[in-house]
mmCIF file of C-alpha atoms in Angstrom:
data_model
loop_
_atom_site.group_PDB
_atom_site.id
_atom_site.type_symbol
_atom_site.label_atom_id
_atom_site.label_comp_id
_atom_site.label_asym_id
_atom_site.label_seq_id
_atom_site.Cartn_x
_atom_site.Cartn_y
_atom_site.Cartn_z
ATOM 1 C CA ALA A 906 23.749 21.204 14.900
ATOM 2 C CA GLN A 907 24.509 21.797 18.556
ATOM 3 C CA SER A 908 26.844 23.990 20.571
ATOM 4 C CA VAL A 909 27.764 24.618 24.181
ATOM 5 C CA THR A 910 28.885 27.819 25.879
ATOM 6 C CA GLN A 911 30.459 27.811 29.305
ATOM 7 C CA LEU A 912 30.605 31.228 30.899
ATOM 8 C CA GLY A 913 33.842 31.831 32.730
ATOM 9 C CA SER A 914 37.001 29.858 32.020
ATOM 10 C CA HIS A 915 38.056 30.285 35.674
ATOM 11 C CA VAL A 916 35.870 30.426 38.769
ATOM 12 C CA SER A 917 37.137 30.890 42.337
ATOM 13 C CA VAL A 918 35.070 30.180 45.418
ATOM 14 C CA SER A 919 35.855 29.953 49.097
ATOM 15 C CA GLU A 920 35.646 26.633 50.841
ATOM 16 C CA GLY A 921 32.072 26.171 52.046
ATOM 17 C CA ALA A 922 30.631 28.627 49.540
ATOM 18 C CA LEU A 923 28.140 27.920 46.781
ATOM 19 C CA VAL A 924 29.543 26.625 43.527
ATOM 20 C CA LEU A 925 27.761 27.775 40.358
ATOM 21 C CA LEU A 926 29.176 26.872 36.939
ATOM 22 C CA ARG A 927 27.188 28.098 33.959
ATOM 23 C CA CYS A 928 26.384 26.252 30.768
ATOM 24 C CA ASN A 929 24.139 27.300 27.906
ATOM 25 C CA TYR A 930 23.462 25.158 24.883
ATOM 26 C CA SER A 931 21.843 25.366 21.498
ATOM 27 C CA SER A 932 20.362 22.469 19.614
ATOM 28 C CA SER A 933 17.716 21.941 16.983
ATOM 29 C CA VAL A 934 16.165 18.972 18.789
ATOM 30 C CA PRO A 935 15.746 18.027 22.456
ATOM 31 C CA PRO A 936 19.265 17.569 23.794
ATOM 32 C CA TYR A 937 20.971 15.208 26.135
ATOM 33 C CA LEU A 938 23.160 17.197 28.509
ATOM 34 C CA PHE A 939 26.194 16.144 30.522
ATOM 35 C CA TRP A 940 28.643 17.533 33.009
ATOM 36 C CA TYR A 941 32.072 15.923 33.191
ATOM 37 C CA VAL A 942 34.854 16.621 35.659
ATOM 38 C CA GLN A 943 38.589 16.381 34.988
ATOM 39 C CA TYR A 944 41.061 16.237 37.858
ATOM 40 C CA PRO A 945 44.670 17.150 37.124
ATOM 41 C CA ASN A 946 46.447 14.709 34.826
ATOM 42 C CA GLN A 947 43.391 12.492 34.495
ATOM 43 C CA GLY A 948 40.728 11.746 31.927
ATOM 44 C CA LEU A 949 37.191 13.076 32.139
ATOM 45 C CA GLN A 950 34.565 11.334 34.239
ATOM 46 C CA LEU A 951 30.816 11.817 34.339
ATOM 47 C CA LEU A 952 29.366 13.983 37.108
ATOM 48 C CA LEU A 953 25.733 13.863 35.995
ATOM 49 C CA LYS A 954 23.538 13.817 32.937
ATOM 50 C CA TYR A 955 20.059 14.797 31.790
ATOM 51 C CA THR A 956 18.310 12.646 29.216
ATOM 52 C CA THR A 957 14.563 12.755 29.884
ATOM 53 C CA GLY A 958 12.233 13.101 32.841
ATOM 54 C CA ALA A 959 13.034 15.104 35.961
ATOM 55 C CA THR A 960 14.752 18.350 35.074
ATOM 56 C CA LEU A 961 16.724 18.537 38.328
ATOM 57 C CA VAL A 962 19.492 15.974 38.109
ATOM 58 C CA LYS A 963 21.676 14.889 40.993
ATOM 59 C CA GLY A 964 25.162 13.610 40.489
ATOM 60 C CA ILE A 965 28.184 12.447 42.373
ATOM 61 C CA ASN A 966 29.990 14.402 45.106
ATOM 62 C CA GLY A 967 26.928 16.522 45.940
ATOM 63 C CA PHE A 968 26.640 18.248 42.565
ATOM 64 C CA GLU A 969 23.346 18.857 40.810
ATOM 65 C CA ALA A 970 22.159 20.598 37.660
ATOM 66 C CA GLU A 971 18.820 21.801 36.371
ATOM 67 C CA PHE A 972 17.740 21.597 32.774
ATOM 68 C CA LYS A 973 15.826 24.776 31.887
ATOM 69 C CA LYS A 974 14.495 24.557 28.364
ATOM 70 C CA SER A 975 13.169 28.107 28.315
ATOM 71 C CA GLU A 976 16.628 29.446 29.181
ATOM 72 C CA THR A 977 18.541 26.772 27.209
ATOM 73 C CA SER A 978 20.682 26.311 30.295
ATOM 74 C CA PHE A 979 22.140 23.466 32.323
ATOM 75 C CA HIS A 980 23.984 25.139 35.174
ATOM 76 C CA LEU A 981 25.967 23.047 37.685
ATOM 77 C CA THR A 982 25.673 23.796 41.408
ATOM 78 C CA LYS A 983 26.908 22.528 44.735
ATOM 79 C CA PRO A 984 25.798 24.138 48.006
ATOM 80 C CA SER A 985 29.173 23.949 49.780
ATOM 81 C CA ALA A 986 32.519 23.737 48.045
ATOM 82 C CA HIS A 987 35.240 21.360 49.281
ATOM 83 C CA MET A 988 38.911 21.633 48.517
ATOM 84 C CA SER A 989 38.598 18.351 46.628
ATOM 85 C CA ASP A 990 36.245 19.973 44.133
ATOM 86 C CA ALA A 991 39.130 21.868 42.545
ATOM 87 C CA ALA A 992 39.149 20.576 38.978
ATOM 88 C CA GLU A 993 38.100 21.479 35.468
ATOM 89 C CA TYR A 994 34.447 21.015 34.554
ATOM 90 C CA PHE A 995 33.078 20.452 31.071
ATOM 91 C CA CYS A 996 29.495 20.784 29.905
ATOM 92 C CA ALA A 997 28.546 18.660 26.903
ATOM 93 C CA VAL A 998 25.551 18.174 24.657
ATOM 94 C CA SER A 999 24.493 15.372 22.318
ATOM 95 C CA LEU A 1000 21.413 14.950 20.175
ATOM 96 C CA SER A 1001 18.980 12.068 20.096
ATOM 97 C CA GLY A 1002 18.954 9.730 17.152
ATOM 98 C CA GLY A 1003 21.741 7.987 15.337
ATOM 99 C CA TYR A 1004 25.360 8.230 16.268
ATOM 100 C CA GLN A 1005 26.268 10.023 19.439
ATOM 101 C CA LYS A 1006 28.095 13.192 18.434
ATOM 102 C CA VAL A 1007 29.007 14.948 21.650
ATOM 103 C CA THR A 1008 30.000 18.605 21.645
ATOM 104 C CA PHE A 1009 32.016 19.782 24.628
ATOM 105 C CA GLY A 1010 32.284 23.242 26.046
ATOM 106 C CA THR A 1011 35.657 24.845 26.539
ATOM 107 C CA GLY A 1012 35.712 24.047 30.234
ATOM 108 C CA THR A 1013 35.689 25.967 33.530
ATOM 109 C CA LYS A 1014 38.505 25.614 36.012
ATOM 110 C CA LEU A 1015 37.228 25.734 39.569
ATOM 111 C CA GLN A 1016 39.578 26.970 42.250
ATOM 112 C CA VAL A 1017 38.599 26.481 45.891
ATOM 113 C CA ILE A 1018 40.216 28.897 48.324
ATOM 114 C CA PRO A 1019 40.732 27.701 51.903
ATOM 115 C CA ASN B 227 37.557 -4.213 34.396
ATOM 116 C CA ALA B 228 40.383 -1.931 33.356
ATOM 117 C CA GLY B 229 37.944 0.339 31.487
ATOM 118 C CA VAL B 230 39.673 2.436 28.814
ATOM 119 C CA THR B 231 43.457 2.304 28.671
ATOM 120 C CA GLN B 232 45.857 4.295 26.526
ATOM 121 C CA THR B 233 49.467 3.730 25.607
ATOM 122 C CA PRO B 234 51.856 5.425 25.824
ATOM 123 C CA LYS B 235 51.196 7.975 28.584
ATOM 124 C CA PHE B 236 53.852 10.392 27.381
ATOM 125 C CA ARG B 237 55.802 10.787 24.168
ATOM 126 C CA VAL B 238 58.186 13.319 22.654
ATOM 127 C CA LEU B 239 58.568 13.333 18.879
ATOM 128 C CA LYS B 240 60.626 15.315 16.444
ATOM 129 C CA THR B 241 58.897 17.027 13.542
ATOM 130 C CA GLY B 242 58.326 14.526 10.737
ATOM 131 C CA GLN B 243 58.414 11.414 12.913
ATOM 132 C CA SER B 244 55.491 9.024 13.022
ATOM 133 C CA MET B 245 53.794 7.228 15.867
ATOM 134 C CA THR B 246 50.713 5.288 16.814
ATOM 135 C CA LEU B 247 48.613 5.769 19.932
ATOM 136 C CA LEU B 248 46.733 2.718 21.171
ATOM 137 C CA CYS B 249 43.378 2.778 22.907
ATOM 138 C CA ALA B 250 41.833 -0.359 24.362
ATOM 139 C CA GLN B 251 38.516 -0.901 26.119
ATOM 140 C CA ASP B 252 37.195 -4.001 27.843
ATOM 141 C CA MET B 253 33.543 -2.949 28.189
ATOM 142 C CA ASN B 254 32.367 -4.232 24.795
ATOM 143 C CA HIS B 255 31.394 -0.735 23.738
ATOM 144 C CA GLU B 256 30.334 -0.082 20.171
ATOM 145 C CA TYR B 257 31.557 3.470 19.750
ATOM 146 C CA MET B 258 35.061 4.761 20.234
ATOM 147 C CA TYR B 259 36.512 8.292 19.825
ATOM 148 C CA TRP B 260 39.762 10.149 19.696
ATOM 149 C CA TYR B 261 39.856 13.694 21.043
ATOM 150 C CA ARG B 262 42.576 16.243 21.506
ATOM 151 C CA GLN B 263 42.553 18.711 24.376
ATOM 152 C CA ASP B 264 44.252 22.052 24.073
ATOM 153 C CA PRO B 265 44.152 24.907 26.602
ATOM 154 C CA GLY B 266 41.044 27.048 26.253
ATOM 155 C CA MET B 267 39.605 24.889 23.487
ATOM 156 C CA GLY B 268 37.964 22.057 25.337
ATOM 157 C CA LEU B 269 37.905 18.672 23.635
ATOM 158 C CA ARG B 270 37.845 18.451 19.874
ATOM 159 C CA LEU B 271 36.911 15.277 18.065
ATOM 160 C CA ILE B 272 39.578 13.931 15.703
ATOM 161 C CA HIS B 273 38.051 10.657 14.463
ATOM 162 C CA TYR B 274 35.468 8.242 15.696
ATOM 163 C CA SER B 275 34.228 4.704 15.060
ATOM 164 C CA VAL B 276 30.729 3.308 15.376
ATOM 165 C CA GLY B 277 31.857 -0.302 15.066
ATOM 166 C CA GLU B 278 34.595 -2.708 14.166
ATOM 167 C CA GLY B 279 36.013 -1.921 10.731
ATOM 168 C CA THR B 280 34.345 1.484 10.418
ATOM 169 C CA THR B 281 35.808 4.930 11.068
ATOM 170 C CA ALA B 282 34.811 8.485 10.293
ATOM 171 C CA LYS B 283 36.269 11.971 10.496
ATOM 172 C CA GLY B 284 35.523 14.334 13.304
ATOM 173 C CA GLU B 285 36.050 18.081 13.361
ATOM 174 C CA VAL B 286 39.900 18.132 13.288
ATOM 175 C CA PRO B 287 41.016 15.040 11.295
ATOM 176 C CA ASP B 288 43.861 16.502 9.222
ATOM 177 C CA GLY B 289 47.227 14.902 9.896
ATOM 178 C CA TYR B 290 45.737 11.862 11.630
ATOM 179 C CA ASN B 291 44.602 8.409 10.593
ATOM 180 C CA VAL B 292 42.779 5.741 12.557
ATOM 181 C CA SER B 293 41.938 2.065 12.394
ATOM 182 C CA ARG B 294 39.587 -0.231 14.258
ATOM 183 C CA LEU B 295 40.407 -3.748 13.232
ATOM 184 C CA LYS B 296 39.144 -5.182 16.523
ATOM 185 C CA LYS B 297 36.137 -3.988 18.475
ATOM 186 C CA GLN B 298 38.155 -3.387 21.605
ATOM 187 C CA ASN B 299 40.967 -1.397 20.030
ATOM 188 C CA PHE B 300 41.125 2.015 18.313
ATOM 189 C CA LEU B 301 44.460 3.212 16.965
ATOM 190 C CA LEU B 302 45.383 6.819 16.202
ATOM 191 C CA GLY B 303 48.286 7.390 13.828
ATOM 192 C CA LEU B 304 50.377 10.445 13.134
ATOM 193 C CA GLU B 305 52.216 9.900 9.837
ATOM 194 C CA SER B 306 54.400 13.007 9.956
ATOM 195 C CA ALA B 307 54.185 14.824 13.253
ATOM 196 C CA ALA B 308 54.041 18.625 13.355
ATOM 197 C CA PRO B 309 54.437 20.993 16.341
ATOM 198 C CA SER B 310 50.746 21.894 15.975
ATOM 199 C CA GLN B 311 49.943 18.320 17.050
ATOM 200 C CA THR B 312 51.427 18.908 20.493
ATOM 201 C CA SER B 313 48.468 18.171 22.702
ATOM 202 C CA VAL B 314 46.899 15.800 25.178
ATOM 203 C CA TYR B 315 45.025 13.003 23.401
ATOM 204 C CA PHE B 316 42.078 11.259 24.951
ATOM 205 C CA CYS B 317 40.332 8.130 23.860
ATOM 206 C CA ALA B 318 36.739 7.454 24.895
ATOM 207 C CA SER B 319 34.198 4.717 24.389
ATOM 208 C CA THR B 320 30.456 4.364 24.859
ATOM 209 C CA PRO B 321 27.676 1.916 24.186
ATOM 210 C CA ALA B 322 25.589 2.808 21.154
ATOM 211 C CA GLY B 323 23.050 5.553 21.795
ATOM 212 C CA ALA B 324 23.183 9.302 22.212
ATOM 213 C CA ARG B 325 22.168 9.284 25.872
ATOM 214 C CA ASN B 326 25.051 7.180 27.016
ATOM 215 C CA THR B 327 27.996 8.235 29.069
ATOM 216 C CA GLN B 328 31.437 8.441 27.455
ATOM 217 C CA TYR B 329 34.186 6.634 29.333
ATOM 218 C CA PHE B 330 37.566 8.245 28.971
ATOM 219 C CA GLY B 331 41.084 6.914 29.130
ATOM 220 C CA PRO B 332 43.777 8.674 31.184
ATOM 221 C CA GLY B 333 45.269 10.500 28.196
ATOM 222 C CA THR B 334 48.516 10.638 26.228
ATOM 223 C CA ARG B 335 50.615 13.766 26.477
ATOM 224 C CA LEU B 336 52.396 14.299 23.171
ATOM 225 C CA THR B 337 55.047 16.895 22.492
ATOM 226 C CA VAL B 338 56.339 17.500 18.985
ATOM 227 C CA LEU B 339 59.590 19.433 18.803
#
């Protein structure tokens, strides 16, 4: 079984400030981890993912995330927020082997203040 | 490629009415999914399919049925709509394999009065 916890349903940052969105997971086997972004009135699209190999993963739009097994975390960061980053962000986990059952977190809405 | 498309984009139903949501993908993906998105609850899996002619229940299947007669299409049916089914419905598809990205459609906003 797997689960995902996203801390903070709403996060506000000033334009140019660091963005940090938190995600913790639990799984019984090594997980695959994803961050998706949803802009208003759109479907979700992939920001980045961790499968194997390097634990620091870079994605689109300057975002990156680090897989920390000891902390069971996969936090999303961006050094400098842009107004266009305002969206809802979802962390997700799936397990290796067989059918891909993905479990999504409840989402974090990012507000960027000018 | 159009990717994943969903029809309709919006729909208003009265309690007890039925409808079918259509999802189509042109990426030759094996797996397809139907999710519902409700405020504060993230995405919850309704039904999924791992191939043409096969479907399975997700975590919230009650009140919904699905069919996948063709690999590229995945239909979600509501036989007797209830206000609790007011939601935004997303279809997604992915190649087989747990490490693969899910590709989402734009969503269908359904209101049941």
